XYZ file of C-alpha atoms in Angstrom:
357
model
C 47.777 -38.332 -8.454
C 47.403 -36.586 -5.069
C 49.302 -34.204 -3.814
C 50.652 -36.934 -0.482
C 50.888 -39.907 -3.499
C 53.565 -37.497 -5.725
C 55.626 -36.788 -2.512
C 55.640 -40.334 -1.219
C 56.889 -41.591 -4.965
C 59.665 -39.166 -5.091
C 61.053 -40.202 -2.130
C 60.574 -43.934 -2.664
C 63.828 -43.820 -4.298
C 65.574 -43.107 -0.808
C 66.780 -46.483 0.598
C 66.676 -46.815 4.541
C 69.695 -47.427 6.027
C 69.231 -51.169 7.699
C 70.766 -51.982 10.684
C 71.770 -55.557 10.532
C 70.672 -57.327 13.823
C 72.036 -60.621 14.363
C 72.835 -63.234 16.722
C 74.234 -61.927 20.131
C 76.437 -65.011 19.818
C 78.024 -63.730 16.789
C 81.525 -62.611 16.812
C 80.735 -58.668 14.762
C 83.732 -57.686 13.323
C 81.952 -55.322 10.926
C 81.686 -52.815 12.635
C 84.792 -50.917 13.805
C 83.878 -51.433 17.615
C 86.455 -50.622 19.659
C 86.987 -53.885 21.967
C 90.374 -53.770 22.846
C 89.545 -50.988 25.617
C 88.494 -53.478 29.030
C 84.969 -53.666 30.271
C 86.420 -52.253 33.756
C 87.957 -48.895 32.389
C 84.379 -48.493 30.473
C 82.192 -49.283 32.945
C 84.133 -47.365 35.791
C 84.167 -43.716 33.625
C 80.480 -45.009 33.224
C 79.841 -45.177 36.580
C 81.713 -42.026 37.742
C 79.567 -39.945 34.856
C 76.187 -41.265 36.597
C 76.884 -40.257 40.333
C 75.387 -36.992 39.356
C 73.017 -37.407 36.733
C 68.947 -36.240 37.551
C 67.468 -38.338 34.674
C 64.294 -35.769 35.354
C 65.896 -32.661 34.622
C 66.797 -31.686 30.490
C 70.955 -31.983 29.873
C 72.808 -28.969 31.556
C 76.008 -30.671 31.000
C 76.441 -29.105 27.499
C 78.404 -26.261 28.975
C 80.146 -28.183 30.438
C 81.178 -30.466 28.026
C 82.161 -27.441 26.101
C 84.891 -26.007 27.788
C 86.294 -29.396 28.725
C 86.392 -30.215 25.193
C 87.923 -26.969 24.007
C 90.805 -27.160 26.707
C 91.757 -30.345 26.042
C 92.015 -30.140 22.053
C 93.518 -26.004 22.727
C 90.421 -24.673 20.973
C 87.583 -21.741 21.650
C 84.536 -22.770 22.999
C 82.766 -20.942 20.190
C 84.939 -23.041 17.756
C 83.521 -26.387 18.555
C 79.977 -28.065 17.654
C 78.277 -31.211 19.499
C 76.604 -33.790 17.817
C 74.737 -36.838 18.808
C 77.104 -39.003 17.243
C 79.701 -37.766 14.350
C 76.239 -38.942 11.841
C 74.789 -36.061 13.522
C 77.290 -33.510 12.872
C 77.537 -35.021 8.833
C 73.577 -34.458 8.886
C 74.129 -30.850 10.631
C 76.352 -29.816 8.242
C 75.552 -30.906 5.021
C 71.820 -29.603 6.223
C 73.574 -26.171 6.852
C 75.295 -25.919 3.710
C 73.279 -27.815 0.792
C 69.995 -27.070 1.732
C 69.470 -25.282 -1.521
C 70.487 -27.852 -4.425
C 74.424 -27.243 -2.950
C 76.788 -29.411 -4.355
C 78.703 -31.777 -2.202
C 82.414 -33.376 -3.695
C 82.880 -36.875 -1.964
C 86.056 -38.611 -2.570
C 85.684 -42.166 -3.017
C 85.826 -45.277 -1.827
C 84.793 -43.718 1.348
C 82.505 -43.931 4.052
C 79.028 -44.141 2.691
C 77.181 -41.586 4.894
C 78.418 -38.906 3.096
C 76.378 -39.530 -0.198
C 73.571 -40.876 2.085
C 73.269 -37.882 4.143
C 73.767 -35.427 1.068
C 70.995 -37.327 -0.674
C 68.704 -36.696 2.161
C 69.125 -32.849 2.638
C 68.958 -32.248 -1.487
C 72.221 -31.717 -2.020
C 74.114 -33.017 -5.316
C 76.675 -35.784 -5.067
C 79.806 -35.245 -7.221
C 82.040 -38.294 -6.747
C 85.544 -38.222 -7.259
C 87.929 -41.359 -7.601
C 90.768 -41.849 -5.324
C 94.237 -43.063 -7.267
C 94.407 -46.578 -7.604
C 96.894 -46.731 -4.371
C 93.808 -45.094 -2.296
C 96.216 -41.387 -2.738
C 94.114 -38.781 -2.813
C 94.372 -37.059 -6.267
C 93.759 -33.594 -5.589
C 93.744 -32.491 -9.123
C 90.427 -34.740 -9.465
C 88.817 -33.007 -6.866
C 89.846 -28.920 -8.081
C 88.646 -30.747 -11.482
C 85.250 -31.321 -10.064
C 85.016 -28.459 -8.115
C 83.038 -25.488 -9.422
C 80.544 -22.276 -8.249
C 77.597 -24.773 -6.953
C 79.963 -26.257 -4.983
C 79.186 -25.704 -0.932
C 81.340 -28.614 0.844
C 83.952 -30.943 0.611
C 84.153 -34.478 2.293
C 87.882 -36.178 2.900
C 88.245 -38.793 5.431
C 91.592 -39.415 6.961
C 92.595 -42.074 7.744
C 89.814 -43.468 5.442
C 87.124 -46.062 5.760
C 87.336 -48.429 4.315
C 90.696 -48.243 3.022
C 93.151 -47.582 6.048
C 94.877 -45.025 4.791
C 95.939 -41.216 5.639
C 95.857 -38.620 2.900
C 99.144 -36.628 2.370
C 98.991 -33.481 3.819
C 100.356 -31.569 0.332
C 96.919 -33.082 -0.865
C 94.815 -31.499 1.274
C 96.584 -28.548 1.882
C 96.229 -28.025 -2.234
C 92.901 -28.570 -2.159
C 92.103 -25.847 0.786
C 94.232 -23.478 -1.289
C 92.281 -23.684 -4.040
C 88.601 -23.808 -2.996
C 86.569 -21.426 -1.268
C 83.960 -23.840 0.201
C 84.347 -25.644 3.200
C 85.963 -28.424 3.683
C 85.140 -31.315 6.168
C 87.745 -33.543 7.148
C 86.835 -36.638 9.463
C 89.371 -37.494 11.892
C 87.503 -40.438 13.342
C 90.151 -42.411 13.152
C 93.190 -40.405 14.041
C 93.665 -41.840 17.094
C 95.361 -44.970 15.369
C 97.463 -43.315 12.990
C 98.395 -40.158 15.227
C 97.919 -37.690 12.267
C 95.690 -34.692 12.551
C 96.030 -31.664 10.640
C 93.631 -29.608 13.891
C 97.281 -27.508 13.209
C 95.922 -25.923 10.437
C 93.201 -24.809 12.466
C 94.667 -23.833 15.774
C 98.087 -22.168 14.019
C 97.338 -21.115 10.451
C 93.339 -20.451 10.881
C 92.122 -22.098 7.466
C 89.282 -20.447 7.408
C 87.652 -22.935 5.119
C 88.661 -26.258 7.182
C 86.144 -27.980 9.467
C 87.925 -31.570 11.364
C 84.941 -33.628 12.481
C 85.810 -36.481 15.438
C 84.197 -39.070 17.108
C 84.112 -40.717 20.779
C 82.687 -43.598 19.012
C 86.363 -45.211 18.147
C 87.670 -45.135 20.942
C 85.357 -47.839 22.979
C 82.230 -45.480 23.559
C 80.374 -46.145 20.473
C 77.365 -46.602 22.182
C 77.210 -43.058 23.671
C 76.491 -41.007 20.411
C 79.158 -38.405 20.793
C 80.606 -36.812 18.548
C 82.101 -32.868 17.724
C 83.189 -30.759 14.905
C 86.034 -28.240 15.126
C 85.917 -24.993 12.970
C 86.753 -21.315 12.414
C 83.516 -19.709 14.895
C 81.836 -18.765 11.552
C 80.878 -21.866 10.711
C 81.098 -23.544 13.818
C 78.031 -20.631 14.639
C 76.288 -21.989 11.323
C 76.035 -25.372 12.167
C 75.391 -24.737 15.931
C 71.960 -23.146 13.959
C 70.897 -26.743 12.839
C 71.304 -28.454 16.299
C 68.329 -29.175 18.265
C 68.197 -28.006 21.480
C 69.098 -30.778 24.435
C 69.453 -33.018 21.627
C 72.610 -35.130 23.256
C 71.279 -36.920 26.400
C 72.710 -36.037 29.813
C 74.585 -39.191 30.431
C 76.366 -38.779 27.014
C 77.592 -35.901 27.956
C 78.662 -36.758 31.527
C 80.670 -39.879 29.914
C 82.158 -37.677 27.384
C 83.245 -35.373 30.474
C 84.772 -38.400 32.123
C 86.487 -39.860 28.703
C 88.714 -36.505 29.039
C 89.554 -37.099 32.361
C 90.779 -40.028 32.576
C 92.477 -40.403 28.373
C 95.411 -41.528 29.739
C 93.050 -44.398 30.035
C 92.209 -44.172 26.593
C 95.649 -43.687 25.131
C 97.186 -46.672 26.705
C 94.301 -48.982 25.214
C 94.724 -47.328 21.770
C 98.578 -48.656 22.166
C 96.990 -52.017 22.415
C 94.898 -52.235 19.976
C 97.444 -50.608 17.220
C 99.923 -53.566 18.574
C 96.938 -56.179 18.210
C 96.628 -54.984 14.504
C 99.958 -55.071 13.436
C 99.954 -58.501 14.831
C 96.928 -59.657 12.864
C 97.946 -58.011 9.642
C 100.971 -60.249 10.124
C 98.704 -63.458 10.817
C 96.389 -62.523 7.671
C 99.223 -62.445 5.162
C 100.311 -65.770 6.168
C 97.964 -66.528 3.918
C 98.488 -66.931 0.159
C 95.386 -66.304 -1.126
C 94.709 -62.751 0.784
C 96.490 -59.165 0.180
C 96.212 -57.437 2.823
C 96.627 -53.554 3.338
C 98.468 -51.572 5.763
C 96.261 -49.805 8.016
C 95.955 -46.327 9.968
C 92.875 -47.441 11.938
C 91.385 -50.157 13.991
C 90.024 -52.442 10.822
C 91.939 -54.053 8.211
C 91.509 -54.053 4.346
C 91.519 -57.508 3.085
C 91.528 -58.388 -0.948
C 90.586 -61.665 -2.044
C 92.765 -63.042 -4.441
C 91.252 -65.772 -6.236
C 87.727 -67.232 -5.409
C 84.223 -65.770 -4.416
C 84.637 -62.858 -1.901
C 80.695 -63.144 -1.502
C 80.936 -66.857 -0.975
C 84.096 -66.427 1.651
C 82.235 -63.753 3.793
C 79.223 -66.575 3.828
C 81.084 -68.710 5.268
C 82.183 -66.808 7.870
C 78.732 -65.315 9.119
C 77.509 -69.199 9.055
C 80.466 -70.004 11.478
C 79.395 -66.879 13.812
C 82.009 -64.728 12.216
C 80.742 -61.625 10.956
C 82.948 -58.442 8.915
C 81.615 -55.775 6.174
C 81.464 -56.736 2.554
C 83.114 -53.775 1.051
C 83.494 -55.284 -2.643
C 81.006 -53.020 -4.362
C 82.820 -49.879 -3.487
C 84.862 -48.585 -6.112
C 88.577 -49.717 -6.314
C 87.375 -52.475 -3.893
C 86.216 -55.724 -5.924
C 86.588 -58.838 -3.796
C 87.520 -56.854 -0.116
C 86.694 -57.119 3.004
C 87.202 -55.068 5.846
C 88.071 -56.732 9.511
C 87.723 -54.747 12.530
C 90.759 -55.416 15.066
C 89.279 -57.111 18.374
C 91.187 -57.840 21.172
C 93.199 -60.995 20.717
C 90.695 -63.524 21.727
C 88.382 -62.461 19.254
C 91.095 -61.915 16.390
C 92.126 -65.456 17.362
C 88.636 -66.727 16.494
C 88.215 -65.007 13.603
C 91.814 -66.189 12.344
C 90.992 -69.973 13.320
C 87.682 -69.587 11.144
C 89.115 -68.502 8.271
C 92.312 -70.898 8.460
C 89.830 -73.691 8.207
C 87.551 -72.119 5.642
C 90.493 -71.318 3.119
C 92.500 -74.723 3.813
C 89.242 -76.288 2.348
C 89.252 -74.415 -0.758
């Protein structure tokens, strides 16, 4: 076999990560979109961030962008990392740290770019389970963890389940360890936990919170940071490409921290608009439906086909993520929260599909 033949087969293994592309028409509920936020607010940041953008010249916004960024969360500059998207600063990281056969502890069911990304750079997977309640057991994790180990993954609150880890979990778990630790606040916005405290007052020096402008109606822009001690914020900075976050990006970023009030008062909306669908989805008898920290809902089927329920939604233009393979998850779905007409739809749809089971 040649030499190009032996690489190709080893990697054959890798699956891409698809993209489903659908019909515009569609109502996508799968994807934690944030579309409670109005079209106006967007597109008026959007159009304040391009009054000064030279499409011909490379980003010099970066800088910018920086000390914005830092002021706002009460950070150094030299503490913070840009990414193209919080993806990028997963693939950044893990590419800093388990380049060389590192070992990577993900706590699961979470979200599934951790493994995928660790897979990709070489690194080992260790999986640990979450408690049956979606808890985080941090015995299980100072169980798996060991010399090879290089970084830990914890999500809070977690996709897909909703939830926030206690803080006496994670705090254990930093105290024990002497890798680093990622925590992804993508979500915090909905529960209004962050533990950035242990950053900014008690410098863990082995605690790294990664966030997102993606949740908060800006998915589209790619933007995303990590906050760290300025060791390991200067490692990852290493793995960055240069200009590698595009000039209006970072102009819209700029803008989303001027004008968060904005945000903030949409985030209050949405939070109401899931409490009231959580309500609306346990109305019915067949569902159990979980509390949630973020802007989706975790939805068990209780009796019947979970694959044959979410096929009957996408055929009615309904469409939300099929979560049942994950562990602890047999027969779930997850539902973003839309704005009310769309949670209205998707609540009419399933009424009729479950009154004709």
């Amino acid at each position: 076999m040649r030499k190009i033949e032996r690489i190709l087969k080893e990697l054959e293994s890798l699956p891409e990560y698809r993209v489903s592309v659908l019909s515009r028409e569609a109502l996508r509920l799968d994807r934690n979109e944030n579309f409670v936020i109005s079209q106006e607010i967007v597109k008026a940041i959007i159009k304040r961030a391009l009054k000064d953008i030279d499409p011909r010249r490379y980003p010099e916004e970066e800088i910018e962008l920086y000390t914005t960024l830092a002021e706002f969360l009460g950070v150094r500059k030299d503490e913070l990392v840009l990414g193209s998207g919080e993806d990028d600063i997963i693939y950044k990281t893990s590419l800093a740290f388990l380049r060389n056969d590192g070992k990577a502890i993900v706590v699961v069911p979470t979200f599934e770019m951790y493994k995928w990304t660790i897979e990709r750079v070489g690194g080992i997977v260790q999986e640990v389970l979450l408690n049956e309640d979606f808890s985080l057991n941090a015995q299980r994790v100072l169980e798996a963890y060991d010399d090879k180990t290089n970084l830990i993954f914890l999500c809070s609150p977690n996709n897909p389940t909703g939830n926030s880890m206690s803080e006496e979990a994670i705090r254990t778990i930093l105290d024990n360890v002497e890798c680093a630790v990622i925590l992804d606040e993508a979500y915090y916005y909905f529960s209004n936990k962050s533990l950035i405290n242990l950053l900014i007052e008690e410098n863990y020096e082995n605690l790294a919170i990664m966030r997102t402008f993606s949740k908060v109606g800006f998915a589209g822009i790619r933007l995303g940071y990590l906050v760290a001690n300025k060791k390991i914020a200067s490692i990852v900075r290493r793995f960055i490409m240069p200009y590698s976050i595009n000039s209006l990006s970072l102009s819209i970023g700029l803008e989303i921290i001027k004008n968060f009030d904005l945000i903030l008062d949409s985030i209050r909306d949405l939070i109401k608009e899931r409490e009231r669908l959580i309500n609306e989805l346990r109305k019915f008898e067949k569902l159990l439906v979980y509390n949630s920290e973020t802007n989706f809902v975790l939805v068990r089927l209780l009796e019947g086909s979970i694959k044959e329920l979410i096929n009957q939604l996408t055929s009615k233009g309904v469409i939300v993520r099929d979560v049942s393979d994950y562990p602890l998850l047999a027969n779930c779905f997850r539902v973003a929260v839309g704005n009310t007409k769309m949670n209205d739809f998707f609540l009419q749809v399933l009424g009729e599909i479950m009154n004709q089971q």
